[in-house]
Tab-separated table of C-alpha atoms in Angstrom:
chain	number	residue	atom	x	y	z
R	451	UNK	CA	113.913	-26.640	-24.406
R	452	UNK	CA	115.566	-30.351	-24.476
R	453	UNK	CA	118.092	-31.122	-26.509
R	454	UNK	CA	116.830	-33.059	-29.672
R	455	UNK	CA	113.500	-31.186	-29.010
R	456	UNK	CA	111.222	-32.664	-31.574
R	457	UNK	CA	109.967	-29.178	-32.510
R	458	UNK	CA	112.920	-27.284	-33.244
R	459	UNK	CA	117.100	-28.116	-34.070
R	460	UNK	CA	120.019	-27.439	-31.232
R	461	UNK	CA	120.629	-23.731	-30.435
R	462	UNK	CA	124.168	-22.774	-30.883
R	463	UNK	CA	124.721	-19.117	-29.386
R	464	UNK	CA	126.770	-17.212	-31.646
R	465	UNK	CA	130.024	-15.890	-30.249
R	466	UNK	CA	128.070	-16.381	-27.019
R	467	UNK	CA	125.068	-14.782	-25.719
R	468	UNK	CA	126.203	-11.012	-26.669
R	469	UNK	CA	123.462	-9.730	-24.551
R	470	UNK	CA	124.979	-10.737	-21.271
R	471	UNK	CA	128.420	-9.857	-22.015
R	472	UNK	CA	131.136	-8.912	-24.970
R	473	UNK	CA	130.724	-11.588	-27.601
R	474	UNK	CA	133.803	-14.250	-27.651
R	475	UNK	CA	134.050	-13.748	-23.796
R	476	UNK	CA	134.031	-16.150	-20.935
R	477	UNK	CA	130.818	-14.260	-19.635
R	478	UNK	CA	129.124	-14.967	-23.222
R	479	UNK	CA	130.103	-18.751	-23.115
R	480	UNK	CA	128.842	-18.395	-18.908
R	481	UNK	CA	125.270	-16.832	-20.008
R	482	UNK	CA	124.936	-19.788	-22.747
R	483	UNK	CA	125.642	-22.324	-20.175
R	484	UNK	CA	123.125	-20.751	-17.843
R	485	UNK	CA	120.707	-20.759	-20.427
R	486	UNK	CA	120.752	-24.412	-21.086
R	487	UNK	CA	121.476	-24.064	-24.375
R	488	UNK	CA	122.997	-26.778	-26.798
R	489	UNK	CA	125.930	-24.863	-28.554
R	490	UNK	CA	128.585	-22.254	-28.963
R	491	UNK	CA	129.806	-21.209	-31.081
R	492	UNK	CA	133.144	-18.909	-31.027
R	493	UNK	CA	135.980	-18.078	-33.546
R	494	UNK	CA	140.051	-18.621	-33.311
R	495	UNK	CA	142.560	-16.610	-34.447
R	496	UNK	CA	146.855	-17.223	-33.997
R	497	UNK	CA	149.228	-14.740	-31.893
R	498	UNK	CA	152.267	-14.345	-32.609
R	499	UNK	CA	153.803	-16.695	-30.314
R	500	UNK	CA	151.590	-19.462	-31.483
R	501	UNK	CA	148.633	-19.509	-28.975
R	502	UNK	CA	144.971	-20.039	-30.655
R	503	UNK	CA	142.974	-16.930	-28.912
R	504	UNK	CA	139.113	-16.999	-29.010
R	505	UNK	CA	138.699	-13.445	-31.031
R	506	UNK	CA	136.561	-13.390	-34.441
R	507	UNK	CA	138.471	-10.399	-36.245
R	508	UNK	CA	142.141	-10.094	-36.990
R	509	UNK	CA	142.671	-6.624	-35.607
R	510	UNK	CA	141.477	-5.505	-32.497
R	511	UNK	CA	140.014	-2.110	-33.576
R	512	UNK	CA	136.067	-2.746	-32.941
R	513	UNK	CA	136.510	-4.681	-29.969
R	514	UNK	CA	138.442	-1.897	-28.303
R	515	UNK	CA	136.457	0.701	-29.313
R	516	UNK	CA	135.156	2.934	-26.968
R	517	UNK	CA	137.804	2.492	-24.191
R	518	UNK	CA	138.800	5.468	-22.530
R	519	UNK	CA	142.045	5.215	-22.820
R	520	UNK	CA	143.241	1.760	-24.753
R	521	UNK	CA	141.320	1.510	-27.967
R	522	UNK	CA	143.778	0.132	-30.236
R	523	UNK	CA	144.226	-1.340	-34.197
R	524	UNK	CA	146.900	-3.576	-33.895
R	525	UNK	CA	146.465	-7.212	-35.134
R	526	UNK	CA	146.202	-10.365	-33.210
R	527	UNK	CA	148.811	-12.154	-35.408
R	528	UNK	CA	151.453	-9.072	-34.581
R	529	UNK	CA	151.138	-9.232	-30.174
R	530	UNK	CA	151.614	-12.463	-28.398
R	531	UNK	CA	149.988	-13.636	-25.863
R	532	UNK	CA	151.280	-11.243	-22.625
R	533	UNK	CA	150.141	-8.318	-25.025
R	534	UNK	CA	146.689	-9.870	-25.781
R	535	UNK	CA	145.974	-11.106	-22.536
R	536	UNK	CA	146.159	-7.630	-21.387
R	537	UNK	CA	143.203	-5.857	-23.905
R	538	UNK	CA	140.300	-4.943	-21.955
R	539	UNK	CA	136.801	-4.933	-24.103
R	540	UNK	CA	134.056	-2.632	-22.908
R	541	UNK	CA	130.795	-3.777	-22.010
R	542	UNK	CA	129.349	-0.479	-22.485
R	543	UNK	CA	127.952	-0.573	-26.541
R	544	UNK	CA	129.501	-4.010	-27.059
R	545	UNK	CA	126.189	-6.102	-26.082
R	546	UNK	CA	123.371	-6.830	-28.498
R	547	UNK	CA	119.853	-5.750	-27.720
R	548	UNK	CA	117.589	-8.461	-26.339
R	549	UNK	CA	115.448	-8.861	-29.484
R	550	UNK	CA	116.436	-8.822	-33.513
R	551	UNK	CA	115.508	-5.519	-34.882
R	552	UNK	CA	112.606	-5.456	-36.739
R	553	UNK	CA	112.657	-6.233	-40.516
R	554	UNK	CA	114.101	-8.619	-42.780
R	555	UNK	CA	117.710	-9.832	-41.896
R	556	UNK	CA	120.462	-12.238	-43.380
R	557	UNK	CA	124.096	-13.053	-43.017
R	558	UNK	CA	125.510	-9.628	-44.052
R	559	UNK	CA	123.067	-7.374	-41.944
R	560	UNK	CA	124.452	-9.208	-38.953
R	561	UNK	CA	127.829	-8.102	-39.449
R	562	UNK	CA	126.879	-4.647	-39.295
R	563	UNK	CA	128.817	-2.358	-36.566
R	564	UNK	CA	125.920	-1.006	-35.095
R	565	UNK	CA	124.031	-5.050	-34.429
R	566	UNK	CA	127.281	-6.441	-33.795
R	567	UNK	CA	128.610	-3.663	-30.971
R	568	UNK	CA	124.907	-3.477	-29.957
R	569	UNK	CA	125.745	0.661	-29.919
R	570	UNK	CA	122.794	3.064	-30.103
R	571	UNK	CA	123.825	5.915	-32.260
R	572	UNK	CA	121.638	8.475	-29.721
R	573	UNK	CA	124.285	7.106	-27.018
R	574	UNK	CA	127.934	7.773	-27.689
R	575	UNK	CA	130.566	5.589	-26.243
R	576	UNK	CA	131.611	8.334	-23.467
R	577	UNK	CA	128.183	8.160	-22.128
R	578	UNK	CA	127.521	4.753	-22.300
R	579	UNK	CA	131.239	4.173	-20.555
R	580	UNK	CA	129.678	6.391	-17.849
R	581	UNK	CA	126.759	3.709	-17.079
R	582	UNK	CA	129.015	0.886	-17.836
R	583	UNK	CA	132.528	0.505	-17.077
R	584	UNK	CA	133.013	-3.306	-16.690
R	585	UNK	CA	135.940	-4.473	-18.871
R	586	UNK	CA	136.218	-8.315	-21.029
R	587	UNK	CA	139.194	-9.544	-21.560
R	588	UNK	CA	140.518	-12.066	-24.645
R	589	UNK	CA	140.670	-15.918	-23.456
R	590	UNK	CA	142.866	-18.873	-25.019
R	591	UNK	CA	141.825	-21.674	-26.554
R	592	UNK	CA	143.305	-23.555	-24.083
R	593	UNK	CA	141.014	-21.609	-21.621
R	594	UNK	CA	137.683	-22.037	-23.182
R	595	UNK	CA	138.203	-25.705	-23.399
R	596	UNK	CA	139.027	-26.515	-19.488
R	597	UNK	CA	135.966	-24.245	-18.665
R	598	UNK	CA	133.940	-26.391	-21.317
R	599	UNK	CA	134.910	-29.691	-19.552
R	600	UNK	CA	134.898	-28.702	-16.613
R	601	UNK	CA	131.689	-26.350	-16.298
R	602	UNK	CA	129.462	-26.411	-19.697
R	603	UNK	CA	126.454	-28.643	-19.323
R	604	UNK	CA	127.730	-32.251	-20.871
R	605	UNK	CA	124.554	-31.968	-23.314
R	606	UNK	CA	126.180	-28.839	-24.574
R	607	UNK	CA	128.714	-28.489	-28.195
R	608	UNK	CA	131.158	-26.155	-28.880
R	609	UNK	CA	131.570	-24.958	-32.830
R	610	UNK	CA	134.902	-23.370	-32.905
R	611	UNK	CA	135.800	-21.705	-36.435
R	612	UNK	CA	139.221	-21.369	-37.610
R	613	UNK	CA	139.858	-17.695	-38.943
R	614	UNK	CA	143.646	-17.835	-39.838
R	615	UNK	CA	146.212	-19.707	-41.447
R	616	UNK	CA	148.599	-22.287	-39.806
R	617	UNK	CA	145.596	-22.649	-36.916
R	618	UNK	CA	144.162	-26.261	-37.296
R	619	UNK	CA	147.634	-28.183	-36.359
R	620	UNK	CA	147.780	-26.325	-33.024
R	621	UNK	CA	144.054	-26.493	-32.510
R	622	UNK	CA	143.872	-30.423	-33.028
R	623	UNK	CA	147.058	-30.580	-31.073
R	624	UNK	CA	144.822	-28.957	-28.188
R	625	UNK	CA	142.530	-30.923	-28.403
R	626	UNK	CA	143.905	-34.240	-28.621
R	627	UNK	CA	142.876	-35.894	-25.742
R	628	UNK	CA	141.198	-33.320	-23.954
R	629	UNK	CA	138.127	-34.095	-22.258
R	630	UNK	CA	135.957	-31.866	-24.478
R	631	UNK	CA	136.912	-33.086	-27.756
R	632	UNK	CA	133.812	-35.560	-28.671
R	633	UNK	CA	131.459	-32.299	-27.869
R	634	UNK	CA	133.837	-29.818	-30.138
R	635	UNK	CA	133.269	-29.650	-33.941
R	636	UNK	CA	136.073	-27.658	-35.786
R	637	UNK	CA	135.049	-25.525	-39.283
R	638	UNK	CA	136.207	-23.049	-41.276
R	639	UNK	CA	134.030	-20.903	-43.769
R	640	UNK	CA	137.870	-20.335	-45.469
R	641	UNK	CA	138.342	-22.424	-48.424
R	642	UNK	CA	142.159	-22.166	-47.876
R	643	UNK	CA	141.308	-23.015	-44.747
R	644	UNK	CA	139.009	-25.726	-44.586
R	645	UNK	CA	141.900	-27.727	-47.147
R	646	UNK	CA	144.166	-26.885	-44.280
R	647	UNK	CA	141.804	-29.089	-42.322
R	648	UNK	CA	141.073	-31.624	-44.296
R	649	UNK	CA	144.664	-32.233	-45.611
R	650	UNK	CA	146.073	-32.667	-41.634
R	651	UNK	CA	143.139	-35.183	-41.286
R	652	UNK	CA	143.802	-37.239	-44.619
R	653	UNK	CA	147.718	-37.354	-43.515
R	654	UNK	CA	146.236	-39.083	-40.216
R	655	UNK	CA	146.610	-35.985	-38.224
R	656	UNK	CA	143.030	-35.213	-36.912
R	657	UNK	CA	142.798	-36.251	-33.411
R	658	UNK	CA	140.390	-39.401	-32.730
R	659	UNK	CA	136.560	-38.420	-31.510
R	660	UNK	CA	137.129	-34.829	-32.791
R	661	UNK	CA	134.459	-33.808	-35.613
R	662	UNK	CA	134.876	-31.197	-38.669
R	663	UNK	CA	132.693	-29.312	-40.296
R	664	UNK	CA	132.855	-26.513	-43.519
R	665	UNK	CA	130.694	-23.420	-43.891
R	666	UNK	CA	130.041	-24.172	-47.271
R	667	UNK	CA	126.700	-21.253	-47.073
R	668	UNK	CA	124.964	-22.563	-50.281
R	669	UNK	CA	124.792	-26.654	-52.318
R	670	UNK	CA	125.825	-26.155	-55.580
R	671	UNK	CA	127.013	-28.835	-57.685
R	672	UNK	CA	130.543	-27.547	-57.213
R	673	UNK	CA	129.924	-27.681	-53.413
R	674	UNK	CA	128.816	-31.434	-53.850
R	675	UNK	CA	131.782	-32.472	-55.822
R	676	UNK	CA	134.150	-30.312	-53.698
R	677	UNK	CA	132.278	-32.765	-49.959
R	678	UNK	CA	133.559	-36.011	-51.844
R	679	UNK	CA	136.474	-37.636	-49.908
R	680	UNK	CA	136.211	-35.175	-47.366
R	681	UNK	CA	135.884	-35.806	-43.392
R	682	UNK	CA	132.573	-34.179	-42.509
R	683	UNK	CA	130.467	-34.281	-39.993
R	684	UNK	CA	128.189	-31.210	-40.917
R	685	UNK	CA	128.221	-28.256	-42.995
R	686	UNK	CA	126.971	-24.709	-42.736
R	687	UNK	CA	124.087	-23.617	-45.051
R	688	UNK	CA	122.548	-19.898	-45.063
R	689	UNK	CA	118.867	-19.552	-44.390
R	690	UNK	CA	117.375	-20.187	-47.425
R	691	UNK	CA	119.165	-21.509	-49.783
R	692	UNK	CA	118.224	-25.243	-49.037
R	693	UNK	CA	115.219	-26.993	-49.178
R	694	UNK	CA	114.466	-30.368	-46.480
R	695	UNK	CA	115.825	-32.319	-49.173
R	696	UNK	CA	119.085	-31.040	-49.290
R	697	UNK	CA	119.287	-31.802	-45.810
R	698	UNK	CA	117.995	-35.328	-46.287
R	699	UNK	CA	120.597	-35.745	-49.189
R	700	UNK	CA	123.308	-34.437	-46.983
R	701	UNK	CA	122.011	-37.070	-43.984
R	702	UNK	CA	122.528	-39.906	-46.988
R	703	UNK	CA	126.528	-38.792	-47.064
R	704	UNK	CA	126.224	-38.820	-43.080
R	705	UNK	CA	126.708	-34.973	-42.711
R	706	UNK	CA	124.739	-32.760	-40.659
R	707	UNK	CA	123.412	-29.235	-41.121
R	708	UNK	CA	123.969	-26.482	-39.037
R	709	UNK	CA	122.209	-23.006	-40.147
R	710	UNK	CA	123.916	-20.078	-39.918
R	711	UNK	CA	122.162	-17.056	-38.130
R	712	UNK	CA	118.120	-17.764	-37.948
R	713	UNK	CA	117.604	-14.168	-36.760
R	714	UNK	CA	113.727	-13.450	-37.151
R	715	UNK	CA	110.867	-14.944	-36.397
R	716	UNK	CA	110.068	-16.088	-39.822
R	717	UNK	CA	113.144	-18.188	-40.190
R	718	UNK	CA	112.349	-19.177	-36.934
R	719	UNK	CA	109.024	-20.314	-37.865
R	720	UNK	CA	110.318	-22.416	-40.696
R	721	UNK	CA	113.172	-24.064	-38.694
R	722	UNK	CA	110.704	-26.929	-37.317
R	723	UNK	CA	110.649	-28.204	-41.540
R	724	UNK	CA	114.072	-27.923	-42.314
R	725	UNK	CA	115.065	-31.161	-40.437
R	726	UNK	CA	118.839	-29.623	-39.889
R	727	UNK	CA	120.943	-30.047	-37.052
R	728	UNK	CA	121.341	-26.959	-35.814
R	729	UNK	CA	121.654	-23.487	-36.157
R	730	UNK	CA	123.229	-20.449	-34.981
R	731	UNK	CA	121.431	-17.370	-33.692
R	732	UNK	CA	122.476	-14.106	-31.989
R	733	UNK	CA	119.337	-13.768	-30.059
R	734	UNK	CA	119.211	-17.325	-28.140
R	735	UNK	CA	117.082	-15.666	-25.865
R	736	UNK	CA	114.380	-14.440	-28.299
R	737	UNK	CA	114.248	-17.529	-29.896
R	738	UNK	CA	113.547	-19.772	-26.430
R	739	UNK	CA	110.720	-17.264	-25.752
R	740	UNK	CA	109.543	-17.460	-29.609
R	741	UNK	CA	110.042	-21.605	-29.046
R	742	UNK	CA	107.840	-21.776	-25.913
R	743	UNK	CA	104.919	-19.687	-27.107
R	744	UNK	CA	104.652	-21.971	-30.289
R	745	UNK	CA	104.641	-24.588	-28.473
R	746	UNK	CA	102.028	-23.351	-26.421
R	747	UNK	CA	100.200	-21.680	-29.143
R	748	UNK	CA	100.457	-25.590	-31.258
């Protein structure tokens, strides 16, 4: 499916394709590439020696769980990055299924242990170990972004979320003048955070080319108020809770809309009305299939 496709917005992989490997991994961000897909999307945290590492949660107690001998709790912010660079992930129960379970889903449901590890609760970690012993391991910022330049279709966009405090100076420091930074777009779903942003860019520090973007989830009139004066170039809505015309109203301010986590078919359906930018998905794969038979079907 093209870029731009006039049937459907950009597909941004969610942490990565989580099917192929541990989400947040270089062999995520590898499938998504091989896919031909338009966007990643992955999440930063800080280590205690400064460096932004590509992780979603603060601790590292459900990626490491499972591991034979090295699950641990501790928190990114507490290890630098010798310590960190040393975690291994498990593959085995830490990969999503090919297809959304059945049944209604939203934002919450996919934050579950048992979607987000991919783990089947008749298959215990020892077992699964047994089938499965390849090992992830945590990347950089820094690292992600050469492989993006260097290797990542040039069609392709990175979303990279900002999870932790004191993160966007060092991020826009990393990418100032890399090669990746007109195809990055930096957010926060943080409030705290996201004026962390926006105050670095309105004091001139925001790199040039580099976009920014605020996973606002809902338009309120508090929301709309709250956009004035800020640098945006899109903003994350939830499925359903905006109508085409919030997106068209949004286009009027020049901001985008990126959806976060179309997961069924039914959202899927109505993501060819919604005239949004993109949107983020943990089933890329499912979605490409869904994509082509419409097509063919229409």
């Amino acid at each position: 499916m093209p870029q731009n496709s006039p049937f459907f917005p950009r597909r941004f992989a969610h942490r990565g394709v989580a099917q192929a490997a541990p989400e947040n991994t270089i062999g995520a961000f590898e499938a998504a590439a091989a896919m031909g897909l338009e966007g990643i999307e992955l999440d930063i945290h800080l280590s205690r020696d400064g460096v932004p590492v590509v992780i979603h949660d603060a601790n590292l107690t459900r990626l490491t769980c499972g591991h034979p001998s090295k699950h641990s709790n501790a928190r990114v912010k507490d290890l630098d990055w010798e310590a960190l660079s040393q975690v291994e992930i498990p593959y085995a129960n830490h990969t999503l299924n090919e297809n959304p379970p059945n049944g209604a889903e939203n934002e919450f449901l996919a934050l579950l242990p048992n979607r987000v590890l991919g783990q089947d609760f008749n298959r215990d970690y020892t077992a699964a170990y047994a089938d499965e012993p390849r090992m992830a391991k945590l990347m950089r910022l820094s690292d992600f972004l050469d492989w993006f330049a260097d290797q990542a279709p040039a069609v392709m966009e990175a979303e990279l979320e900002i999870c932790a405090g004191g993160l966007a100076k060092p991020v826009f420091d990393l990418l100032d003048g890399h090669p990746a930074i007109k195809r990055c777009i930096v957010f926060s779903g943080h409030p705290a955070y996201i004026c962390e942003m926006q105050e670095l860019a309105a004091c001139g520090g925001k790199p040039a080319g580099l976009r920014l973007g605020a996973n606002l989830r809902r338009i309120d009139d508090s929301g709309l108020e709250d956009m004035e004066g800020m640098d945006l170039f899109e903003v994350g809505l939830n499925p359903g809770s905006f109508a085409k015309e919030d997106v068209l109203m949004l286009n009027r301010r020049g901001i985008e809309v990126l959806v976060n986590l179309m997961d069924t078919p039914e959202w899927w359906a109505e993501l060819r009305t919604t005239g949004c930018y993109g949107f983020k998905t943990n089933y890329a794969g499912a979605f490409t299939r869904f994509a082509r038979e419409w097509r063919v079907e229409n």
